[in-house]
Amino acid sequence: MTLTDSPSLQIRTVNVTRYVTPLREGGSMPAIAEADDGFLYVLKFRGAGQGHKALIAEIIGGELARSLGLKVPELVFAKLDEAFGRTEPDEEIQDLLKASVGLNLALHYLSGAITFDPTVTKIDPLLASQIVWLDCLLTNMDRTARNTNMLLWHKELWLIDHGASLYFHHSWQNWEEQAKRPFVLVKDHVLLPQASQLEEVNTNFSSILTPKIIENILNLIPDEWLNEDIFQSSQAQRDAYALFLNTRIAHSDIFVKEAQHARETLI
């Protein structure tokens, strides 16, 4: 059964058993960690700079990508015990672990994967258009030549790190209006030069992402991460995310035209 025809979704929960190594190139200092299922994960901490909002964006971005048929490592909830990390000698890491006790988020570690390099690997125009469309929907500013957030694994392109998406939710200021705005930062998207099939993708993807798909994905977000004071309940905050995404999909021609205009200046 695929995501798009499933009535509900689930994310597995694992317990972190071993901190392996920090990934200091990440702004929020994620880490490679081992869990009680025997697998390695890239662990994203709720106690990092952007807190649970980055984890919410990671769930929404990752599962939207998966629903559209794009490759994304499995997402799991990762529990961090209070006693974990007490022997960690690095004070900065120890503080991060203490601030992240409880439920965090992790992505399956793709062992042997290499960072996508646009000067070495050329991407099919359809796939490039699909990724650009998704990032315009998500207002994902973090897929540039400097930081592509894409990996090549077993000769396939995998998307990682959507934590910088949906930047409106860091303030929720004029968020209803922002849902209809173009994504001007698409001009810096690493795949924009190859994205020649945006109109075709827009027609296809807009029909796939139904309100039910959006609802199923948003229901994955733990209530404890939905605690904005401006909302009366966690469900009210979910409803706001749903309205933003559904409105943005309904007005996708706006961000597609912006992307096409930006692309014309590059080619």
PDB file of N, CA and C in Angstrom, residues 33-133:
ATOM      1  N   ALA A  33      23.844   8.319  15.580  1.00  0.00           N
ATOM      2  CA  ALA A  33      23.572   7.585  16.813  1.00  0.00           C
ATOM      3  C   ALA A  33      23.036   6.206  16.471  1.00  0.00           C
ATOM      4  N   GLU A  34      23.218   5.276  17.405  1.00  0.00           N
ATOM      5  CA  GLU A  34      22.682   3.926  17.239  1.00  0.00           C
ATOM      6  C   GLU A  34      21.452   3.763  18.111  1.00  0.00           C
ATOM      7  N   ALA A  35      20.483   2.995  17.616  1.00  0.00           N
ATOM      8  CA  ALA A  35      19.245   2.775  18.364  1.00  0.00           C
ATOM      9  C   ALA A  35      19.100   1.306  18.724  1.00  0.00           C
ATOM     10  N   ASP A  36      18.074   1.011  19.510  1.00  0.00           N
ATOM     11  CA  ASP A  36      17.892  -0.352  20.013  1.00  0.00           C
ATOM     12  C   ASP A  36      17.400  -1.330  18.953  1.00  0.00           C
ATOM     13  N   ASP A  37      17.162  -0.851  17.718  1.00  0.00           N
ATOM     14  CA  ASP A  37      16.835  -1.771  16.631  1.00  0.00           C
ATOM     15  C   ASP A  37      18.078  -2.188  15.853  1.00  0.00           C
ATOM     16  N   GLY A  38      19.254  -1.697  16.303  1.00  0.00           N
ATOM     17  CA  GLY A  38      20.518  -2.079  15.681  1.00  0.00           C
ATOM     18  C   GLY A  38      20.950  -1.207  14.517  1.00  0.00           C
ATOM     19  N   PHE A  39      20.137  -0.225  14.138  1.00  0.00           N
ATOM     20  CA  PHE A  39      20.466   0.635  13.001  1.00  0.00           C
ATOM     21  C   PHE A  39      21.088   1.948  13.463  1.00  0.00           C
ATOM     22  N   LEU A  40      21.822   2.557  12.534  1.00  0.00           N
ATOM     23  CA  LEU A  40      22.369   3.888  12.762  1.00  0.00           C
ATOM     24  C   LEU A  40      21.420   4.927  12.183  1.00  0.00           C
ATOM     25  N   TYR A  41      21.343   6.076  12.863  1.00  0.00           N
ATOM     26  CA  TYR A  41      20.470   7.162  12.431  1.00  0.00           C
ATOM     27  C   TYR A  41      21.202   8.492  12.529  1.00  0.00           C
ATOM     28  N   VAL A  42      20.747   9.444  11.706  1.00  0.00           N
ATOM     29  CA  VAL A  42      21.156  10.840  11.887  1.00  0.00           C
ATOM     30  C   VAL A  42      20.114  11.453  12.820  1.00  0.00           C
ATOM     31  N   LEU A  43      20.547  11.786  14.010  1.00  0.00           N
ATOM     32  CA  LEU A  43      19.645  12.217  15.068  1.00  0.00           C
ATOM     33  C   LEU A  43      19.530  13.736  15.084  1.00  0.00           C
ATOM     34  N   LYS A  44      18.289  14.226  15.009  1.00  0.00           N
ATOM     35  CA  LYS A  44      18.001  15.658  15.079  1.00  0.00           C
ATOM     36  C   LYS A  44      17.429  15.953  16.460  1.00  0.00           C
ATOM     37  N   PHE A  45      18.038  16.881  17.179  1.00  0.00           N
ATOM     38  CA  PHE A  45      17.718  17.103  18.585  1.00  0.00           C
ATOM     39  C   PHE A  45      16.677  18.201  18.778  1.00  0.00           C
ATOM     40  N   ARG A  46      15.712  17.922  19.635  1.00  0.00           N
ATOM     41  CA  ARG A  46      14.704  18.929  19.973  1.00  0.00           C
ATOM     42  C   ARG A  46      15.316  20.078  20.766  1.00  0.00           C
ATOM     43  N   GLY A  47      16.458  19.830  21.403  1.00  0.00           N
ATOM     44  CA  GLY A  47      17.114  20.871  22.194  1.00  0.00           C
ATOM     45  C   GLY A  47      18.052  21.753  21.398  1.00  0.00           C
ATOM     46  N   ALA A  48      18.136  21.548  20.079  1.00  0.00           N
ATOM     47  CA  ALA A  48      18.996  22.371  19.233  1.00  0.00           C
ATOM     48  C   ALA A  48      18.368  23.742  18.997  1.00  0.00           C
ATOM     49  N   GLY A  49      19.082  24.589  18.276  1.00  0.00           N
ATOM     50  CA  GLY A  49      18.705  25.995  18.130  1.00  0.00           C
ATOM     51  C   GLY A  49      17.277  26.249  17.710  1.00  0.00           C
ATOM     52  N   GLN A  50      16.799  25.571  16.658  1.00  0.00           N
ATOM     53  CA  GLN A  50      15.445  25.805  16.175  1.00  0.00           C
ATOM     54  C   GLN A  50      14.398  24.939  16.878  1.00  0.00           C
ATOM     55  N   GLY A  51      14.857  24.100  17.794  1.00  0.00           N
ATOM     56  CA  GLY A  51      13.945  23.320  18.612  1.00  0.00           C
ATOM     57  C   GLY A  51      13.026  22.407  17.820  1.00  0.00           C
ATOM     58  N   HIS A  52      11.841  22.190  18.379  1.00  0.00           N
ATOM     59  CA  HIS A  52      10.918  21.246  17.773  1.00  0.00           C
ATOM     60  C   HIS A  52      10.359  21.739  16.444  1.00  0.00           C
ATOM     61  N   LYS A  53      10.472  23.045  16.162  1.00  0.00           N
ATOM     62  CA  LYS A  53       9.943  23.549  14.887  1.00  0.00           C
ATOM     63  C   LYS A  53      10.715  22.964  13.702  1.00  0.00           C
ATOM     64  N   ALA A  54      12.022  22.798  13.866  1.00  0.00           N
ATOM     65  CA  ALA A  54      12.809  22.165  12.806  1.00  0.00           C
ATOM     66  C   ALA A  54      12.391  20.710  12.633  1.00  0.00           C
ATOM     67  N   LEU A  55      12.021  20.047  13.728  1.00  0.00           N
ATOM     68  CA  LEU A  55      11.590  18.654  13.640  1.00  0.00           C
ATOM     69  C   LEU A  55      10.219  18.550  12.970  1.00  0.00           C
ATOM     70  N   ILE A  56       9.344  19.510  13.249  1.00  0.00           N
ATOM     71  CA  ILE A  56       8.048  19.552  12.579  1.00  0.00           C
ATOM     72  C   ILE A  56       8.240  19.730  11.071  1.00  0.00           C
ATOM     73  N   ALA A  57       9.114  20.665  10.699  1.00  0.00           N
ATOM     74  CA  ALA A  57       9.390  20.897   9.276  1.00  0.00           C
ATOM     75  C   ALA A  57       9.984  19.657   8.634  1.00  0.00           C
ATOM     76  N   GLU A  58      10.796  18.937   9.396  1.00  0.00           N
ATOM     77  CA  GLU A  58      11.420  17.706   8.886  1.00  0.00           C
ATOM     78  C   GLU A  58      10.358  16.646   8.589  1.00  0.00           C
ATOM     79  N   ILE A  59       9.398  16.501   9.483  1.00  0.00           N
ATOM     80  CA  ILE A  59       8.321  15.531   9.262  1.00  0.00           C
ATOM     81  C   ILE A  59       7.483  15.929   8.050  1.00  0.00           C
ATOM     82  N   ILE A  60       7.050  17.175   8.028  1.00  0.00           N
ATOM     83  CA  ILE A  60       6.186  17.619   6.933  1.00  0.00           C
ATOM     84  C   ILE A  60       6.915  17.532   5.601  1.00  0.00           C
ATOM     85  N   GLY A  61       8.130  18.051   5.546  1.00  0.00           N
ATOM     86  CA  GLY A  61       8.880  18.039   4.296  1.00  0.00           C
ATOM     87  C   GLY A  61       9.229  16.637   3.834  1.00  0.00           C
ATOM     88  N   GLY A  62       9.697  15.817   4.764  1.00  0.00           N
ATOM     89  CA  GLY A  62      10.094  14.463   4.402  1.00  0.00           C
ATOM     90  C   GLY A  62       8.933  13.606   3.941  1.00  0.00           C
ATOM     91  N   GLU A  63       7.813  13.692   4.645  1.00  0.00           N
ATOM     92  CA  GLU A  63       6.682  12.839   4.294  1.00  0.00           C
ATOM     93  C   GLU A  63       5.923  13.359   3.071  1.00  0.00           C
ATOM     94  N   LEU A  64       5.936  14.658   2.840  1.00  0.00           N
ATOM     95  CA  LEU A  64       5.391  15.169   1.586  1.00  0.00           C
ATOM     96  C   LEU A  64       6.224  14.674   0.412  1.00  0.00           C
ATOM     97  N   ALA A  65       7.542  14.721   0.566  1.00  0.00           N
ATOM     98  CA  ALA A  65       8.426  14.225  -0.492  1.00  0.00           C
ATOM     99  C   ALA A  65       8.161  12.751  -0.764  1.00  0.00           C
ATOM    100  N   ARG A  66       8.023  11.977   0.297  1.00  0.00           N
ATOM    101  CA  ARG A  66       7.777  10.543   0.138  1.00  0.00           C
ATOM    102  C   ARG A  66       6.438  10.284  -0.560  1.00  0.00           C
ATOM    103  N   SER A  67       5.434  11.074  -0.231  1.00  0.00           N
ATOM    104  CA  SER A  67       4.119  10.897  -0.832  1.00  0.00           C
ATOM    105  C   SER A  67       4.136  11.209  -2.322  1.00  0.00           C
ATOM    106  N   LEU A  68       5.111  11.995  -2.752  1.00  0.00           N
ATOM    107  CA  LEU A  68       5.242  12.359  -4.164  1.00  0.00           C
ATOM    108  C   LEU A  68       6.181  11.419  -4.911  1.00  0.00           C
ATOM    109  N   GLY A  69       6.656  10.385  -4.223  1.00  0.00           N
ATOM    110  CA  GLY A  69       7.496   9.386  -4.876  1.00  0.00           C
ATOM    111  C   GLY A  69       8.971   9.710  -4.871  1.00  0.00           C
ATOM    112  N   LEU A  70       9.384  10.734  -4.132  1.00  0.00           N
ATOM    113  CA  LEU A  70      10.796  11.084  -4.035  1.00  0.00           C
ATOM    114  C   LEU A  70      11.468  10.268  -2.933  1.00  0.00           C
ATOM    115  N   LYS A  71      12.762  10.076  -3.071  1.00  0.00           N
ATOM    116  CA  LYS A  71      13.514   9.243  -2.130  1.00  0.00           C
ATOM    117  C   LYS A  71      13.897  10.054  -0.887  1.00  0.00           C
ATOM    118  N   VAL A  72      13.463   9.565   0.280  1.00  0.00           N
ATOM    119  CA  VAL A  72      13.783  10.181   1.563  1.00  0.00           C
ATOM    120  C   VAL A  72      14.094   9.068   2.554  1.00  0.00           C
ATOM    121  N   PRO A  73      15.168   9.185   3.349  1.00  0.00           N
ATOM    122  CA  PRO A  73      15.430   8.155   4.358  1.00  0.00           C
ATOM    123  C   PRO A  73      14.263   8.037   5.338  1.00  0.00           C
ATOM    124  N   GLU A  74      14.079   6.832   5.872  1.00  0.00           N
ATOM    125  CA  GLU A  74      13.003   6.634   6.833  1.00  0.00           C
ATOM    126  C   GLU A  74      13.168   7.580   8.023  1.00  0.00           C
ATOM    127  N   LEU A  75      12.069   8.179   8.431  1.00  0.00           N
ATOM    128  CA  LEU A  75      12.029   9.009   9.626  1.00  0.00           C
ATOM    129  C   LEU A  75      11.532   8.172  10.801  1.00  0.00           C
ATOM    130  N   VAL A  76      12.173   8.327  11.949  1.00  0.00           N
ATOM    131  CA  VAL A  76      11.723   7.646  13.166  1.00  0.00           C
ATOM    132  C   VAL A  76      11.735   8.639  14.319  1.00  0.00           C
ATOM    133  N   PHE A  77      10.865   8.411  15.280  1.00  0.00           N
ATOM    134  CA  PHE A  77      10.965   9.125  16.545  1.00  0.00           C
ATOM    135  C   PHE A  77      12.045   8.441  17.375  1.00  0.00           C
ATOM    136  N   ALA A  78      12.894   9.234  18.004  1.00  0.00           N
ATOM    137  CA  ALA A  78      14.026   8.699  18.750  1.00  0.00           C
ATOM    138  C   ALA A  78      13.966   9.201  20.195  1.00  0.00           C
ATOM    139  N   LYS A  79      13.776   8.259  21.121  1.00  0.00           N
ATOM    140  CA  LYS A  79      13.702   8.611  22.533  1.00  0.00           C
ATOM    141  C   LYS A  79      15.090   8.682  23.156  1.00  0.00           C
ATOM    142  N   LEU A  80      15.311   9.756  23.893  1.00  0.00           N
ATOM    143  CA  LEU A  80      16.591   9.974  24.562  1.00  0.00           C
ATOM    144  C   LEU A  80      16.369   9.931  26.063  1.00  0.00           C
ATOM    145  N   ASP A  81      17.007   8.975  26.725  1.00  0.00           N
ATOM    146  CA  ASP A  81      16.833   8.804  28.164  1.00  0.00           C
ATOM    147  C   ASP A  81      17.584   9.886  28.933  1.00  0.00           C
ATOM    148  N   GLU A  82      17.092  10.189  30.136  1.00  0.00           N
ATOM    149  CA  GLU A  82      17.714  11.221  30.964  1.00  0.00           C
ATOM    150  C   GLU A  82      19.159  10.892  31.309  1.00  0.00           C
ATOM    151  N   ALA A  83      19.461   9.604  31.447  1.00  0.00           N
ATOM    152  CA  ALA A  83      20.824   9.196  31.820  1.00  0.00           C
ATOM    153  C   ALA A  83      21.780   9.191  30.629  1.00  0.00           C
ATOM    154  N   PHE A  84      21.226   9.330  29.436  1.00  0.00           N
ATOM    155  CA  PHE A  84      22.056   9.224  28.245  1.00  0.00           C
ATOM    156  C   PHE A  84      22.999  10.428  28.149  1.00  0.00           C
ATOM    157  N   GLY A  85      24.263  10.165  27.878  1.00  0.00           N
ATOM    158  CA  GLY A  85      25.222  11.230  27.631  1.00  0.00           C
ATOM    159  C   GLY A  85      25.898  11.793  28.854  1.00  0.00           C
ATOM    160  N   ARG A  86      25.644  11.216  30.028  1.00  0.00           N
ATOM    161  CA  ARG A  86      26.281  11.755  31.240  1.00  0.00           C
ATOM    162  C   ARG A  86      27.793  11.636  31.207  1.00  0.00           C
ATOM    163  N   THR A  87      28.267  10.656  30.466  1.00  0.00           N
ATOM    164  CA  THR A  87      29.717  10.465  30.381  1.00  0.00           C
ATOM    165  C   THR A  87      30.329  11.187  29.184  1.00  0.00           C
ATOM    166  N   GLU A  88      29.517  11.924  28.427  1.00  0.00           N
ATOM    167  CA  GLU A  88      30.024  12.658  27.265  1.00  0.00           C
ATOM    168  C   GLU A  88      30.981  13.763  27.727  1.00  0.00           C
ATOM    169  N   PRO A  89      32.251  13.744  27.254  1.00  0.00           N
ATOM    170  CA  PRO A  89      33.229  14.725  27.733  1.00  0.00           C
ATOM    171  C   PRO A  89      33.030  16.126  27.171  1.00  0.00           C
ATOM    172  N   ASP A  90      32.432  16.248  26.002  1.00  0.00           N
ATOM    173  CA  ASP A  90      32.246  17.552  25.372  1.00  0.00           C
ATOM    174  C   ASP A  90      31.074  18.267  26.052  1.00  0.00           C
ATOM    175  N   GLU A  91      31.356  19.412  26.660  1.00  0.00           N
ATOM    176  CA  GLU A  91      30.332  20.116  27.443  1.00  0.00           C
ATOM    177  C   GLU A  91      29.183  20.604  26.560  1.00  0.00           C
ATOM    178  N   GLU A  92      29.501  21.072  25.353  1.00  0.00           N
ATOM    179  CA  GLU A  92      28.457  21.561  24.449  1.00  0.00           C
ATOM    180  C   GLU A  92      27.503  20.438  24.057  1.00  0.00           C
ATOM    181  N   ILE A  93      28.057  19.263  23.748  1.00  0.00           N
ATOM    182  CA  ILE A  93      27.232  18.124  23.390  1.00  0.00           C
ATOM    183  C   ILE A  93      26.418  17.657  24.584  1.00  0.00           C
ATOM    184  N   GLN A  94      27.044  17.650  25.777  1.00  0.00           N
ATOM    185  CA  GLN A  94      26.321  17.224  26.969  1.00  0.00           C
ATOM    186  C   GLN A  94      25.127  18.131  27.242  1.00  0.00           C
ATOM    187  N   ASP A  95      25.300  19.444  27.049  1.00  0.00           N
ATOM    188  CA  ASP A  95      24.183  20.380  27.238  1.00  0.00           C
ATOM    189  C   ASP A  95      23.071  20.105  26.221  1.00  0.00           C
ATOM    190  N   LEU A  96      23.469  19.791  24.981  1.00  0.00           N
ATOM    191  CA  LEU A  96      22.481  19.500  23.940  1.00  0.00           C
ATOM    192  C   LEU A  96      21.690  18.244  24.289  1.00  0.00           C
ATOM    193  N   LEU A  97      22.378  17.227  24.772  1.00  0.00           N
ATOM    194  CA  LEU A  97      21.704  15.983  25.134  1.00  0.00           C
ATOM    195  C   LEU A  97      20.752  16.194  26.309  1.00  0.00           C
ATOM    196  N   LYS A  98      21.168  16.969  27.291  1.00  0.00           N
ATOM    197  CA  LYS A  98      20.305  17.241  28.442  1.00  0.00           C
ATOM    198  C   LYS A  98      19.043  17.985  28.021  1.00  0.00           C
ATOM    199  N   ALA A  99      19.195  18.895  27.055  1.00  0.00           N
ATOM    200  CA  ALA A  99      18.059  19.687  26.601  1.00  0.00           C
ATOM    201  C   ALA A  99      17.141  18.897  25.674  1.00  0.00           C
ATOM    202  N   SER A 100      17.576  17.699  25.290  1.00  0.00           N
ATOM    203  CA  SER A 100      16.823  16.916  24.302  1.00  0.00           C
ATOM    204  C   SER A 100      16.248  15.633  24.876  1.00  0.00           C
ATOM    205  N   VAL A 101      16.220  15.514  26.189  1.00  0.00           N
ATOM    206  CA  VAL A 101      15.641  14.320  26.806  1.00  0.00           C
ATOM    207  C   VAL A 101      14.179  14.182  26.374  1.00  0.00           C
ATOM    208  N   GLY A 102      13.805  12.972  26.004  1.00  0.00           N
ATOM    209  CA  GLY A 102      12.447  12.731  25.531  1.00  0.00           C
ATOM    210  C   GLY A 102      12.433  12.393  24.057  1.00  0.00           C
ATOM    211  N   LEU A 103      11.438  12.902  23.356  1.00  0.00           N
ATOM    212  CA  LEU A 103      11.201  12.521  21.968  1.00  0.00           C
ATOM    213  C   LEU A 103      11.921  13.451  20.997  1.00  0.00           C
ATOM    214  N   ASN A 104      12.751  12.863  20.152  1.00  0.00           N
ATOM    215  CA  ASN A 104      13.466  13.563  19.106  1.00  0.00           C
ATOM    216  C   ASN A 104      13.112  12.926  17.758  1.00  0.00           C
ATOM    217  N   LEU A 105      13.793  13.336  16.712  1.00  0.00           N
ATOM    218  CA  LEU A 105      13.533  12.804  15.382  1.00  0.00           C
ATOM    219  C   LEU A 105      14.853  12.343  14.778  1.00  0.00           C
ATOM    220  N   ALA A 106      14.804  11.281  13.987  1.00  0.00           N
ATOM    221  CA  ALA A 106      16.018  10.773  13.354  1.00  0.00           C
ATOM    222  C   ALA A 106      15.713  10.255  11.956  1.00  0.00           C
ATOM    223  N   LEU A 107      16.724  10.291  11.099  1.00  0.00           N
ATOM    224  CA  LEU A 107      16.632   9.759   9.746  1.00  0.00           C
ATOM    225  C   LEU A 107      17.574   8.574   9.628  1.00  0.00           C
ATOM    226  N   HIS A 108      17.132   7.539   8.953  1.00  0.00           N
ATOM    227  CA  HIS A 108      17.973   6.369   8.729  1.00  0.00           C
ATOM    228  C   HIS A 108      19.278   6.793   8.075  1.00  0.00           C
ATOM    229  N   TYR A 109      20.389   6.346   8.616  1.00  0.00           N
ATOM    230  CA  TYR A 109      21.711   6.711   8.107  1.00  0.00           C
ATOM    231  C   TYR A 109      22.020   5.905   6.852  1.00  0.00           C
ATOM    232  N   LEU A 110      22.283   6.606   5.764  1.00  0.00           N
ATOM    233  CA  LEU A 110      22.582   5.958   4.493  1.00  0.00           C
ATOM    234  C   LEU A 110      24.083   5.733   4.396  1.00  0.00           C
ATOM    235  N   SER A 111      24.518   4.599   4.878  1.00  0.00           N
ATOM    236  CA  SER A 111      25.953   4.301   4.939  1.00  0.00           C
ATOM    237  C   SER A 111      26.544   4.248   3.538  1.00  0.00           C
ATOM    238  N   GLY A 112      27.617   4.986   3.339  1.00  0.00           N
ATOM    239  CA  GLY A 112      28.298   4.988   2.051  1.00  0.00           C
ATOM    240  C   GLY A 112      27.767   6.009   1.067  1.00  0.00           C
ATOM    241  N   ALA A 113      26.752   6.753   1.440  1.00  0.00           N
ATOM    242  CA  ALA A 113      26.201   7.768   0.539  1.00  0.00           C
ATOM    243  C   ALA A 113      27.191   8.913   0.377  1.00  0.00           C
ATOM    244  N   ILE A 114      27.144   9.555  -0.793  1.00  0.00           N
ATOM    245  CA  ILE A 114      28.015  10.698  -1.047  1.00  0.00           C
ATOM    246  C   ILE A 114      27.161  11.933  -1.315  1.00  0.00           C
ATOM    247  N   THR A 115      27.693  13.086  -0.957  1.00  0.00           N
ATOM    248  CA  THR A 115      26.974  14.337  -1.169  1.00  0.00           C
ATOM    249  C   THR A 115      26.816  14.629  -2.656  1.00  0.00           C
ATOM    250  N   PHE A 116      25.627  15.012  -3.043  1.00  0.00           N
ATOM    251  CA  PHE A 116      25.372  15.354  -4.436  1.00  0.00           C
ATOM    252  C   PHE A 116      26.188  16.564  -4.839  1.00  0.00           C
ATOM    253  N   ASP A 117      26.908  16.443  -5.956  1.00  0.00           N
ATOM    254  CA  ASP A 117      27.723  17.527  -6.495  1.00  0.00           C
ATOM    255  C   ASP A 117      27.190  17.874  -7.881  1.00  0.00           C
ATOM    256  N   PRO A 118      26.609  19.055  -8.049  1.00  0.00           N
ATOM    257  CA  PRO A 118      26.004  19.404  -9.345  1.00  0.00           C
ATOM    258  C   PRO A 118      27.011  19.525 -10.480  1.00  0.00           C
ATOM    259  N   THR A 119      28.282  19.693 -10.151  1.00  0.00           N
ATOM    260  CA  THR A 119      29.294  19.784 -11.205  1.00  0.00           C
ATOM    261  C   THR A 119      29.699  18.409 -11.716  1.00  0.00           C
ATOM    262  N   VAL A 120      29.344  17.379 -10.978  1.00  0.00           N
ATOM    263  CA  VAL A 120      29.725  16.010 -11.346  1.00  0.00           C
ATOM    264  C   VAL A 120      28.532  15.238 -11.892  1.00  0.00           C
ATOM    265  N   THR A 121      27.373  15.390 -11.244  1.00  0.00           N
ATOM    266  CA  THR A 121      26.183  14.601 -11.582  1.00  0.00           C
ATOM    267  C   THR A 121      25.082  15.497 -12.132  1.00  0.00           C
ATOM    268  N   LYS A 122      24.572  15.154 -13.295  1.00  0.00           N
ATOM    269  CA  LYS A 122      23.459  15.881 -13.889  1.00  0.00           C
ATOM    270  C   LYS A 122      22.156  15.125 -13.610  1.00  0.00           C
ATOM    271  N   ILE A 123      21.146  15.866 -13.214  1.00  0.00           N
ATOM    272  CA  ILE A 123      19.863  15.282 -12.822  1.00  0.00           C
ATOM    273  C   ILE A 123      18.865  15.400 -13.967  1.00  0.00           C
ATOM    274  N   ASP A 124      18.072  14.376 -14.144  1.00  0.00           N
ATOM    275  CA  ASP A 124      17.015  14.363 -15.146  1.00  0.00           C
ATOM    276  C   ASP A 124      16.091  15.573 -14.952  1.00  0.00           C
ATOM    277  N   PRO A 125      15.693  16.248 -16.052  1.00  0.00           N
ATOM    278  CA  PRO A 125      14.851  17.449 -15.928  1.00  0.00           C
ATOM    279  C   PRO A 125      13.551  17.226 -15.170  1.00  0.00           C
ATOM    280  N   LEU A 126      12.947  16.047 -15.322  1.00  0.00           N
ATOM    281  CA  LEU A 126      11.700  15.778 -14.601  1.00  0.00           C
ATOM    282  C   LEU A 126      11.952  15.710 -13.105  1.00  0.00           C
ATOM    283  N   LEU A 127      12.971  14.974 -12.681  1.00  0.00           N
ATOM    284  CA  LEU A 127      13.287  14.873 -11.260  1.00  0.00           C
ATOM    285  C   LEU A 127      13.694  16.231 -10.704  1.00  0.00           C
ATOM    286  N   ALA A 128      14.483  16.980 -11.442  1.00  0.00           N
ATOM    287  CA  ALA A 128      14.869  18.319 -10.998  1.00  0.00           C
ATOM    288  C   ALA A 128      13.644  19.200 -10.808  1.00  0.00           C
ATOM    289  N   SER A 129      12.704  19.122 -11.734  1.00  0.00           N
ATOM    290  CA  SER A 129      11.478  19.919 -11.641  1.00  0.00           C
ATOM    291  C   SER A 129      10.641  19.502 -10.442  1.00  0.00           C
ATOM    292  N   GLN A 130      10.593  18.212 -10.165  1.00  0.00           N
ATOM    293  CA  GLN A 130       9.833  17.720  -9.020  1.00  0.00           C
ATOM    294  C   GLN A 130      10.403  18.248  -7.700  1.00  0.00           C
ATOM    295  N   ILE A 131      11.713  18.236  -7.590  1.00  0.00           N
ATOM    296  CA  ILE A 131      12.345  18.692  -6.348  1.00  0.00           C
ATOM    297  C   ILE A 131      12.200  20.198  -6.188  1.00  0.00           C
ATOM    298  N   VAL A 132      12.366  20.943  -7.270  1.00  0.00           N
ATOM    299  CA  VAL A 132      12.186  22.394  -7.215  1.00  0.00           C
ATOM    300  C   VAL A 132      10.752  22.726  -6.817  1.00  0.00           C
ATOM    301  N   TRP A 133       9.775  22.027  -7.403  1.00  0.00           N
ATOM    302  CA  TRP A 133       8.373  22.277  -7.057  1.00  0.00           C
ATOM    303  C   TRP A 133       8.134  22.037  -5.572  1.00  0.00           C
TER     304      TRP A 133
END
